Short mmCIF file of C-alpha atoms in Angstrom, two decimals:
data_model
loop_
_atom_site.label_atom_id
_atom_site.label_comp_id
_atom_site.label_asym_id
_atom_site.label_seq_id
_atom_site.Cartn_x
_atom_site.Cartn_y
_atom_site.Cartn_z
CA UNK A 1 90.51 8.04 161.22
CA UNK A 2 87.32 8.63 163.12
CA UNK A 3 84.02 8.36 161.30
CA UNK A 4 82.43 11.81 161.13
CA UNK A 5 78.77 12.45 160.47
CA UNK A 6 78.61 14.35 157.13
CA UNK A 7 76.57 17.23 158.53
CA UNK A 8 79.12 17.80 161.28
CA UNK A 9 81.98 17.96 158.80
CA UNK A 10 79.96 20.29 156.56
CA UNK A 11 79.03 22.53 159.49
CA UNK A 12 82.66 22.71 160.66
CA UNK A 13 83.96 23.52 157.19
CA UNK A 14 81.21 26.09 156.59
CA UNK A 15 81.97 27.83 159.89
CA UNK A 16 85.67 28.11 159.04
CA UNK A 17 84.92 29.40 155.53
CA UNK A 18 82.40 31.90 156.87
CA UNK A 19 85.00 33.20 159.32
CA UNK A 20 87.50 33.78 156.52
CA UNK A 21 84.85 35.46 154.33
CA UNK A 22 83.96 37.82 157.18
CA UNK A 23 87.61 38.81 157.48
CA UNK A 24 87.86 39.51 153.75
CA UNK A 25 84.58 41.47 153.83
CA UNK A 26 85.86 43.63 156.70
CA UNK A 27 89.07 44.29 154.76
CA UNK A 28 87.07 45.25 151.64
CA UNK A 29 84.88 47.56 153.77
CA UNK A 30 88.03 49.31 154.96
CA UNK A 31 89.02 50.25 151.36
CA UNK A 32 91.30 47.24 150.87
CA UNK A 33 90.37 46.68 147.21
CA UNK A 34 90.70 50.36 146.28
CA UNK A 35 94.18 50.56 147.79
CA UNK A 36 95.25 47.32 146.10
CA UNK A 37 94.20 48.35 142.59
CA UNK A 38 95.74 51.80 143.05
CA UNK A 39 99.19 50.24 142.75
CA UNK A 40 102.45 51.35 144.29
CA UNK A 41 103.42 50.98 147.95
CA UNK A 42 99.80 51.33 149.11
CA UNK A 43 98.86 48.13 147.28
CA UNK A 44 101.61 46.23 149.12
CA UNK A 45 100.40 47.64 152.42
CA UNK A 46 96.79 46.67 151.64
CA UNK A 47 97.79 43.12 150.75
CA UNK A 48 99.91 43.02 153.90
CA UNK A 49 96.85 43.95 155.93
CA UNK A 50 94.82 41.17 154.29
CA UNK A 51 97.44 38.48 154.83
CA UNK A 52 97.79 39.59 158.46
CA UNK A 53 94.03 39.39 159.02
CA UNK A 54 93.78 35.95 157.45
CA UNK A 55 96.79 34.76 159.45
CA UNK A 56 95.22 35.97 162.70
CA UNK A 57 91.88 34.35 161.86
CA UNK A 58 93.45 30.99 161.01
CA UNK A 59 95.66 31.16 164.09
CA UNK A 60 92.62 31.52 166.32
CA UNK A 61 90.79 28.75 164.45
CA UNK A 62 93.86 26.59 165.04
CA UNK A 63 93.63 27.27 168.77
CA UNK A 64 89.96 26.27 168.74
CA UNK A 65 90.71 23.03 166.89
CA UNK A 66 93.01 21.82 169.67
CA UNK A 67 91.22 23.35 172.66
CA UNK A 68 89.83 19.88 173.51
CA UNK A 69 86.22 21.06 173.21
CA UNK A 70 84.25 17.84 173.99
CA UNK A 71 81.63 18.38 171.29
CA UNK A 72 84.31 18.96 168.65
CA UNK A 73 86.39 16.00 169.89
CA UNK A 74 83.43 13.62 169.66
CA UNK A 75 82.46 14.91 166.22
CA UNK A 76 85.84 14.61 164.50
CA UNK A 77 88.37 12.70 166.60
CA UNK A 78 91.95 13.57 167.53
CA UNK A 79 93.62 12.39 164.33
CA UNK A 80 91.43 14.49 162.03
CA UNK A 81 91.65 17.53 164.30
CA UNK A 82 95.43 17.15 164.44
CA UNK A 83 95.66 17.17 160.62
CA UNK A 84 93.46 20.26 160.35
CA UNK A 85 95.44 21.89 163.16
CA UNK A 86 98.68 21.32 161.24
CA UNK A 87 97.23 22.61 157.97
CA UNK A 88 95.80 25.78 159.50
CA UNK A 89 98.97 26.27 161.55
CA UNK A 90 101.37 26.15 158.62
CA UNK A 91 99.01 28.21 156.44
CA UNK A 92 98.64 30.92 159.08
CA UNK A 93 102.42 30.95 159.59
CA UNK A 94 103.11 31.48 155.89
CA UNK A 95 100.48 34.22 155.76
CA UNK A 96 102.08 35.84 158.81
CA UNK A 97 105.47 35.90 157.05
CA UNK A 98 103.83 37.38 153.95
CA UNK A 99 102.18 40.01 156.17
CA UNK A 100 105.54 41.05 157.66
CA UNK A 101 107.24 41.24 154.25
CA UNK A 102 104.42 43.11 152.49
CA UNK A 103 103.85 45.61 155.29
CA UNK A 104 107.58 46.36 155.51
CA UNK A 105 107.89 46.80 151.73
CA UNK A 106 104.77 48.98 151.60
CA UNK A 107 105.86 51.25 154.44
CA UNK A 108 109.42 51.48 153.09
CA UNK A 109 108.09 52.48 149.68
CA UNK A 110 105.81 55.15 151.15
CA UNK A 111 108.54 56.57 153.37
CA UNK A 112 111.31 56.14 150.75
CA UNK A 113 113.52 54.35 153.27
CA UNK A 114 115.53 51.14 153.25
CA UNK A 115 113.75 47.87 153.94
CA UNK A 116 115.83 46.85 156.97
CA UNK A 117 115.68 50.35 158.40
CA UNK A 118 111.91 50.44 158.00
CA UNK A 119 111.55 47.03 159.65
CA UNK A 120 113.62 48.21 162.62
CA UNK A 121 111.56 51.40 162.83
CA UNK A 122 108.32 49.39 162.85
CA UNK A 123 109.60 47.21 165.69
CA UNK A 124 110.88 49.93 168.00
CA UNK A 125 108.41 52.77 167.40
CA UNK A 126 104.98 51.22 166.79
CA UNK A 127 102.93 50.26 169.91
CA UNK A 128 102.91 46.55 170.69
CA UNK A 129 105.48 45.60 168.06
CA UNK A 130 108.12 44.39 170.52
CA UNK A 131 105.53 42.05 172.00
CA UNK A 132 104.55 40.97 168.49
CA UNK A 133 108.21 40.25 167.71
CA UNK A 134 108.44 38.01 170.78
CA UNK A 135 105.20 36.29 169.78
CA UNK A 136 106.52 35.75 166.25
CA UNK A 137 109.72 34.19 167.62
CA UNK A 138 107.67 31.77 169.73
CA UNK A 139 105.48 30.82 166.78
CA UNK A 140 108.59 30.22 164.63
CA UNK A 141 109.90 27.88 167.32
CA UNK A 142 106.58 26.00 167.37
CA UNK A 143 106.53 25.68 163.58
CA UNK A 144 110.14 24.48 163.37
CA UNK A 145 109.58 21.82 166.04
CA UNK A 146 106.41 20.74 164.24
CA UNK A 147 108.31 19.76 161.07
CA UNK A 148 108.46 16.00 160.64
CA UNK A 149 112.25 15.86 160.78
CA UNK A 150 112.25 17.76 164.09
CA UNK A 151 109.39 15.72 165.58
CA UNK A 152 111.29 12.50 164.93
CA UNK A 153 114.13 13.79 167.10
CA UNK A 154 111.94 14.97 169.99
CA UNK A 155 110.23 13.01 172.70
CA UNK A 156 106.46 13.49 172.71
CA UNK A 157 106.44 15.25 176.08
CA UNK A 158 109.23 17.65 174.98
CA UNK A 159 107.40 18.48 171.78
CA UNK A 160 104.14 18.94 173.67
CA UNK A 161 105.74 21.35 176.14
CA UNK A 162 107.29 23.43 173.36
CA UNK A 163 104.00 23.41 171.47
CA UNK A 164 102.20 25.07 174.39
CA UNK A 165 104.23 28.24 173.70
CA UNK A 166 101.91 28.82 170.72
CA UNK A 167 99.31 30.09 173.18
CA UNK A 168 101.78 32.65 174.52
CA UNK A 169 102.70 33.61 170.95
CA UNK A 170 99.07 34.32 170.10
CA UNK A 171 98.61 36.31 173.30
CA UNK A 172 101.66 38.48 172.65
CA UNK A 173 100.38 39.38 169.18
CA UNK A 174 97.06 40.73 170.50
CA UNK A 175 98.25 44.19 171.70
CA UNK A 176 99.93 44.88 168.33
CA UNK A 177 96.76 44.04 166.44
CA UNK A 178 94.57 46.22 168.62
CA UNK A 179 96.94 49.19 168.92
CA UNK A 180 98.16 49.47 165.33
CA UNK A 181 95.77 47.35 163.27
CA UNK A 182 93.32 49.69 161.57
CA UNK A 183 91.27 46.74 160.32
CA UNK A 184 90.63 45.63 163.91
CA UNK A 185 89.20 49.01 164.89
CA UNK A 186 87.84 50.26 161.55
CA UNK A 187 84.20 49.79 162.56
CA UNK A 188 82.08 48.55 165.49
CA UNK A 189 81.40 45.37 163.50
CA UNK A 190 85.12 44.67 163.04
CA UNK A 191 85.87 45.37 166.69
CA UNK A 192 83.02 43.14 167.86
CA UNK A 193 84.05 40.33 165.51
CA UNK A 194 87.69 40.21 166.58
CA UNK A 195 86.99 40.58 170.29
CA UNK A 196 84.38 37.80 170.03
CA UNK A 197 86.78 35.47 168.20
CA UNK A 198 89.55 36.12 170.73
CA UNK A 199 87.15 35.66 173.66
CA UNK A 200 85.75 32.39 172.29
CA UNK A 201 89.24 31.01 171.61
CA UNK A 202 90.60 32.03 175.00
CA UNK A 203 87.46 30.83 176.75
CA UNK A 204 87.64 27.43 175.07
CA UNK A 205 91.25 26.97 176.23
CA UNK A 206 90.53 28.10 179.80
CA UNK A 207 87.38 26.02 180.19
CA UNK A 208 88.32 22.86 178.26
CA UNK A 209 92.10 22.65 178.72
CA UNK A 210 92.21 23.91 182.33
CA UNK A 211 88.81 24.09 184.01
CA UNK A 212 87.24 20.79 182.90
CA UNK A 213 90.32 18.64 183.69
CA UNK A 214 90.69 20.35 187.09
CA UNK A 215 87.04 19.65 187.90
CA UNK A 216 87.24 16.00 186.86
CA UNK A 217 90.45 15.37 188.77
CA UNK A 218 88.97 16.94 191.92
CA UNK A 219 85.77 14.95 191.53
CA UNK A 220 87.16 11.50 190.66
CA UNK A 221 90.58 11.51 192.41
CA UNK A 222 92.23 8.62 190.61
CA UNK A 223 94.75 6.57 192.59
CA UNK A 224 96.91 3.62 191.52
CA UNK A 225 95.85 0.43 193.32
CA UNK A 226 97.78 -2.25 191.42
CA UNK A 227 100.49 -2.60 188.76
CA UNK A 228 100.83 -5.85 186.79
CA UNK A 229 103.17 -7.06 184.03
CA UNK A 230 101.28 -8.29 180.95
CA UNK A 231 104.16 -9.27 178.66
CA UNK A 232 107.58 -8.11 177.47
CA UNK A 233 107.76 -4.38 178.22
CA UNK A 234 103.98 -4.24 178.78
CA UNK A 235 102.45 -3.06 182.07
CA UNK A 236 98.85 -2.66 183.23
CA UNK A 237 97.89 -0.07 185.83
CA UNK A 238 94.63 -0.42 187.80
CA UNK A 239 93.22 2.79 189.23
CA UNK A 240 90.49 3.46 191.76
CA UNK A 241 88.38 6.61 191.70
CA UNK A 242 85.26 8.23 193.08
CA UNK A 243 82.02 8.44 191.11
CA UNK A 244 83.63 6.80 188.07
CA UNK A 245 80.23 5.88 186.54
CA UNK A 246 79.82 9.65 186.05
CA UNK A 247 83.14 9.95 184.20
CA UNK A 248 82.09 10.05 180.50
CA UNK A 249 84.66 7.47 179.39
CA UNK A 250 83.96 4.70 176.89
CA UNK A 251 85.90 1.65 175.87
CA UNK A 252 88.39 2.56 173.13
CA UNK A 253 89.07 6.07 174.41
CA UNK A 254 92.27 7.45 175.90
CA UNK A 255 93.37 10.02 178.47
CA UNK A 256 96.44 12.19 178.86
CA UNK A 257 98.03 10.85 182.06
CA UNK A 258 100.33 12.42 184.67
CA UNK A 259 101.40 10.32 187.65
CA UNK A 260 102.46 12.24 190.78
CA UNK A 261 105.41 9.96 191.47
CA UNK A 262 108.28 12.44 191.48
CA UNK A 263 110.31 14.43 188.93
CA UNK A 264 108.77 14.37 185.46
CA UNK A 265 105.19 14.22 186.73
CA UNK A 266 104.27 17.32 184.71
CA UNK A 267 104.85 15.58 181.36
CA UNK A 268 101.67 13.95 180.09
CA UNK A 269 101.38 10.74 178.08
CA UNK A 270 98.41 9.45 176.03
CA UNK A 271 97.34 5.98 177.24
CA UNK A 272 94.20 4.10 176.21
CA UNK A 273 91.82 2.25 178.48
CA UNK A 274 92.52 -1.47 178.11
CA UNK A 275 89.32 -2.62 179.81
CA UNK A 276 85.75 -1.44 179.86
CA UNK A 277 85.36 1.02 182.77
CA UNK A 278 83.78 -1.01 185.56
CA UNK A 279 82.46 0.24 188.87
CA UNK A 280 85.12 2.27 190.64
CA UNK A 281 88.07 0.85 188.63
CA UNK A 282 89.88 1.86 185.43
CA UNK A 283 92.72 0.03 183.71
CA UNK A 284 95.32 1.26 181.27
CA UNK A 285 98.12 -0.75 179.67
CA UNK A 286 101.41 0.86 178.69
CA UNK A 287 104.26 -0.35 176.51
CA UNK A 288 107.81 0.70 177.34
CA UNK A 289 108.74 2.79 174.31
CA UNK A 290 111.69 4.55 175.95
CA UNK A 291 109.91 7.92 176.15
CA UNK A 292 109.22 7.97 179.87
CA UNK A 293 106.65 5.19 179.70
CA UNK A 294 109.08 2.83 181.47
CA UNK A 295 108.30 4.71 184.70
CA UNK A 296 104.83 3.20 184.70
CA UNK A 297 106.19 -0.22 185.67
CA UNK A 298 107.68 1.33 188.83
CA UNK A 299 104.46 3.01 190.01
CA UNK A 300 103.44 2.19 193.55
CA UNK A 301 99.94 1.73 194.96
CA UNK A 302 98.66 5.00 196.37
CA UNK A 303 100.21 7.17 193.63
CA UNK A 304 97.83 9.91 192.53
CA UNK A 305 97.07 10.35 188.83
CA UNK A 306 95.96 13.49 186.98
CA UNK A 307 94.10 13.06 183.70
CA UNK A 308 92.83 15.07 180.76
CA UNK A 309 90.09 13.50 178.72
CA UNK A 310 88.57 11.21 177.75
CA UNK A 311 89.43 11.68 174.09
CA UNK A 312 88.98 9.61 170.96
CA UNK A 313 86.20 8.28 168.77
CA UNK A 314 87.38 4.66 168.48
CA UNK A 315 84.25 3.58 170.35
CA UNK A 316 81.19 1.43 169.79
CA UNK A 317 78.88 4.43 169.48
CA UNK A 318 77.74 3.53 165.94
CA UNK A 319 77.82 -0.26 166.36
CA UNK A 320 74.51 -1.89 167.27
CA UNK A 321 75.18 -5.54 166.53
CA UNK A 322 76.22 -7.79 163.67
CA UNK A 323 79.65 -8.91 162.56
CA UNK A 324 82.61 -7.00 163.98
CA UNK A 325 86.31 -7.33 163.09
CA UNK A 326 89.15 -5.91 165.17
CA UNK A 327 92.70 -5.61 163.78
CA UNK A 328 95.38 -4.98 166.41
CA UNK A 329 99.14 -4.61 166.19
CA UNK A 330 101.43 -4.25 169.19
CA UNK A 331 100.14 -1.86 171.84
CA UNK A 332 97.08 -1.29 169.61
CA UNK A 333 95.55 -4.29 171.36
CA UNK A 334 94.71 -2.14 174.42
CA UNK A 335 91.70 -0.11 173.14
CA UNK A 336 90.48 -3.06 171.08
CA UNK A 337 90.53 -5.34 174.12
CA UNK A 338 88.35 -2.80 175.91
CA UNK A 339 86.00 -2.78 172.90
CA UNK A 340 85.74 -6.57 173.04
CA UNK A 341 84.27 -6.19 176.51
CA UNK A 342 81.93 -3.37 175.49
CA UNK A 343 80.47 -4.13 172.06
CA UNK A 344 77.08 -5.94 171.96
CA UNK A 345 78.04 -8.73 169.53
CA UNK A 346 76.54 -12.22 169.66
CA UNK A 347 78.64 -15.40 169.96
CA UNK A 348 80.51 -16.02 166.71
CA UNK A 349 80.11 -12.45 165.41
CA UNK A 350 83.47 -11.06 166.60
CA UNK A 351 86.91 -11.71 165.07
CA UNK A 352 90.19 -10.37 166.46
CA UNK A 353 93.24 -10.37 164.17
CA UNK A 354 96.26 -9.82 166.41
CA UNK A 355 99.60 -8.99 164.76
CA UNK A 356 102.75 -9.64 166.81
CA UNK A 357 106.33 -10.67 166.14
CA UNK A 358 106.39 -13.76 168.38
CA UNK A 359 104.08 -15.83 170.55
CA UNK A 360 105.63 -14.20 173.62
CA UNK A 361 104.59 -10.77 172.36
CA UNK A 362 100.89 -11.65 172.48
CA UNK A 363 99.52 -9.86 175.55
CA UNK A 364 96.39 -10.64 177.58
CA UNK A 365 96.35 -14.31 176.61
CA UNK A 366 94.13 -15.33 179.53
CA UNK A 367 91.60 -12.55 178.76
CA UNK A 368 91.55 -13.44 175.07
CA UNK A 369 90.98 -17.09 175.99
CA UNK A 370 88.09 -15.96 178.20
CA UNK A 371 86.52 -13.96 175.35
CA UNK A 372 86.91 -16.96 173.04
CA UNK A 373 85.34 -19.37 175.52
CA UNK A 374 82.59 -17.15 176.96
CA UNK A 375 81.67 -14.75 174.15
CA UNK A 376 82.59 -16.79 171.10
CA UNK A 377 85.32 -14.42 169.86
CA UNK A 378 87.49 -15.84 167.09
CA UNK A 379 91.10 -14.90 167.85
CA UNK A 380 93.56 -15.12 164.92
CA UNK A 381 97.22 -14.46 165.80
CA UNK A 382 99.36 -13.23 162.90
CA UNK A 383 102.93 -13.92 163.96
CA UNK A 384 106.31 -13.29 162.37
CA UNK A 385 108.67 -10.50 161.29
CA UNK A 386 107.58 -7.58 159.15
CA UNK A 387 107.11 -7.98 155.43
CA UNK A 388 109.62 -6.44 153.04
CA UNK A 389 106.87 -4.17 151.75
CA UNK A 390 104.35 -1.93 153.53
CA UNK A 391 101.71 -4.41 154.64
CA UNK A 392 99.55 -5.31 157.61
CA UNK A 393 100.52 -8.97 157.04
CA UNK A 394 103.61 -10.71 158.46
CA UNK A 395 106.43 -11.65 156.08
CA UNK A 396 105.18 -15.26 155.79
CA UNK A 397 101.91 -14.06 154.22
CA UNK A 398 103.19 -11.03 152.34
CA UNK A 399 102.99 -12.78 148.97
CA UNK A 400 99.20 -12.36 149.24
CA UNK A 401 97.48 -9.13 148.24
CA UNK A 402 96.51 -7.26 151.42
CA UNK A 403 92.80 -6.79 150.72
CA UNK A 404 92.24 -10.29 149.37
CA UNK A 405 94.05 -11.82 152.32
CA UNK A 406 91.83 -9.93 154.76
CA UNK A 407 88.68 -10.99 152.89
CA UNK A 408 89.85 -14.62 152.92
CA UNK A 409 90.59 -14.62 156.66
CA UNK A 410 87.26 -12.96 157.48
CA UNK A 411 84.39 -14.15 155.24
CA UNK A 412 81.54 -11.65 154.94
CA UNK A 413 83.86 -8.76 155.74
CA UNK A 414 81.93 -6.22 153.65
CA UNK A 415 79.00 -6.17 156.10
CA UNK A 416 81.16 -5.93 159.24
CA UNK A 417 82.18 -3.01 161.39
CA UNK A 418 85.99 -2.94 161.37
CA UNK A 419 88.15 -1.40 164.13
CA UNK A 420 91.89 -0.90 163.55
CA UNK A 421 94.60 0.20 165.99
CA UNK A 422 98.38 -0.06 165.86
CA UNK A 423 101.49 1.80 164.70
CA UNK A 424 100.80 4.48 162.09
CA UNK A 425 102.26 2.72 159.04
CA UNK A 426 100.64 -0.60 159.91
CA UNK A 427 97.29 1.10 160.59
CA UNK A 428 97.36 2.85 157.20
CA UNK A 429 98.09 -0.50 155.51
CA UNK A 430 95.30 -2.29 157.40
CA UNK A 431 92.85 0.49 156.63
CA UNK A 432 93.75 0.37 152.93
CA UNK A 433 93.32 -3.41 152.93
CA UNK A 434 89.85 -3.12 154.48
CA UNK A 435 88.76 -0.49 151.95
CA UNK A 436 90.06 -2.54 149.01
CA UNK A 437 88.20 -5.56 150.40
CA UNK A 438 84.95 -3.61 150.19
CA UNK A 439 84.42 -2.33 153.74
CA UNK A 440 82.34 0.89 153.58
CA UNK A 441 84.06 3.98 154.96
CA UNK A 442 81.31 4.48 157.54
CA UNK A 443 81.99 0.98 158.94
CA UNK A 444 85.76 1.50 159.23
CA UNK A 445 86.95 2.91 162.55
CA UNK A 446 90.57 3.92 163.15
CA UNK A 447 92.28 6.60 165.18
CA UNK A 448 95.93 7.50 164.94
CA UNK A 449 97.80 8.86 167.96
CA UNK A 450 100.05 11.00 165.76
CA UNK A 451 101.47 14.33 166.91
#
């Protein structure tokens, strides 16, 4: 979880709340309350209008949350934005379903017709409703594939591709709202508000999801220059680019990568920098997880790479010296290794706790030895199989309480900045251990690559 400055979180929450209050105020100004308290079919129609307006507002806020706006990304981090994106997405979806049901019931009651007949009449006779039906079907597909059970069965790149249809779903709903939505056109203020919100949302996607990545790829032109094995199933890729000092990437951040090496190039993967950006070179390190990442080991020098980013707040932006502790598990070593080369700690102030199953699974041994010898980093391997309980410790140490064990391994932990990266369950356990050991929330830096 990225550390967020309180005022930024407050400003973001206040903006979202203000947006929803404006929507309610516009509905009230268009006689929404009077129609609701009047009872009968008109009250159902009025409530249907309100749920539809709130659904549309949250849907557009959801688009803004994941539009990759750099200022928003730096303020909150991907993991927090992803959680908010999911919450607003599911809430807007449920409100959309309520809108469909209430509007259908209200119209059927006013016209004294059957519910299914009225629904069919709405779809085939009202302007823009066929497009809205197609948009609703796309949004249902996105919601279904976003359920945890479905996500576990999908590869990341497949889920990501399906998820992009949400943009088309939102776009298909727009004509219906403008042609038949009285609350969108009830006053100049309402019209200006909705057009502004749509324009800002669409503009953010076009500029930040399409324009900015296109500009950076044209400017920096990343090319693979070397591929090296680092350990079992672990591969580092070295890339050369133009004007890389002007690429706003920091140690600990990640990019979405596409390698132009043949079929499948269009599917992006999130990979972290595993070394501090230096001169005209970048390095990423990838673990073969069976999701297309195995292709990285077969990359050839000269292969072009397309990137989106950088993203992530697992950086040294708030660290200015003093004790620092890094907890890595598995492929989580990659951003933390980059941080070891970037953070301004003095000899003896840095401790790396590195969780792995066996000695052979410890990657970057020569680099870690260099950091130990030249920068005084204390490297503590934690080897062995998983514990029988949820813990950041290996099975051999699982009889110790997580927080006390961490405090024992790292004396003076409560004054340190702590960086954590690894699989989701392990990261949650390590974060909980650090908090129970007394690490202040503002000194605890984690970022989950959940989707």
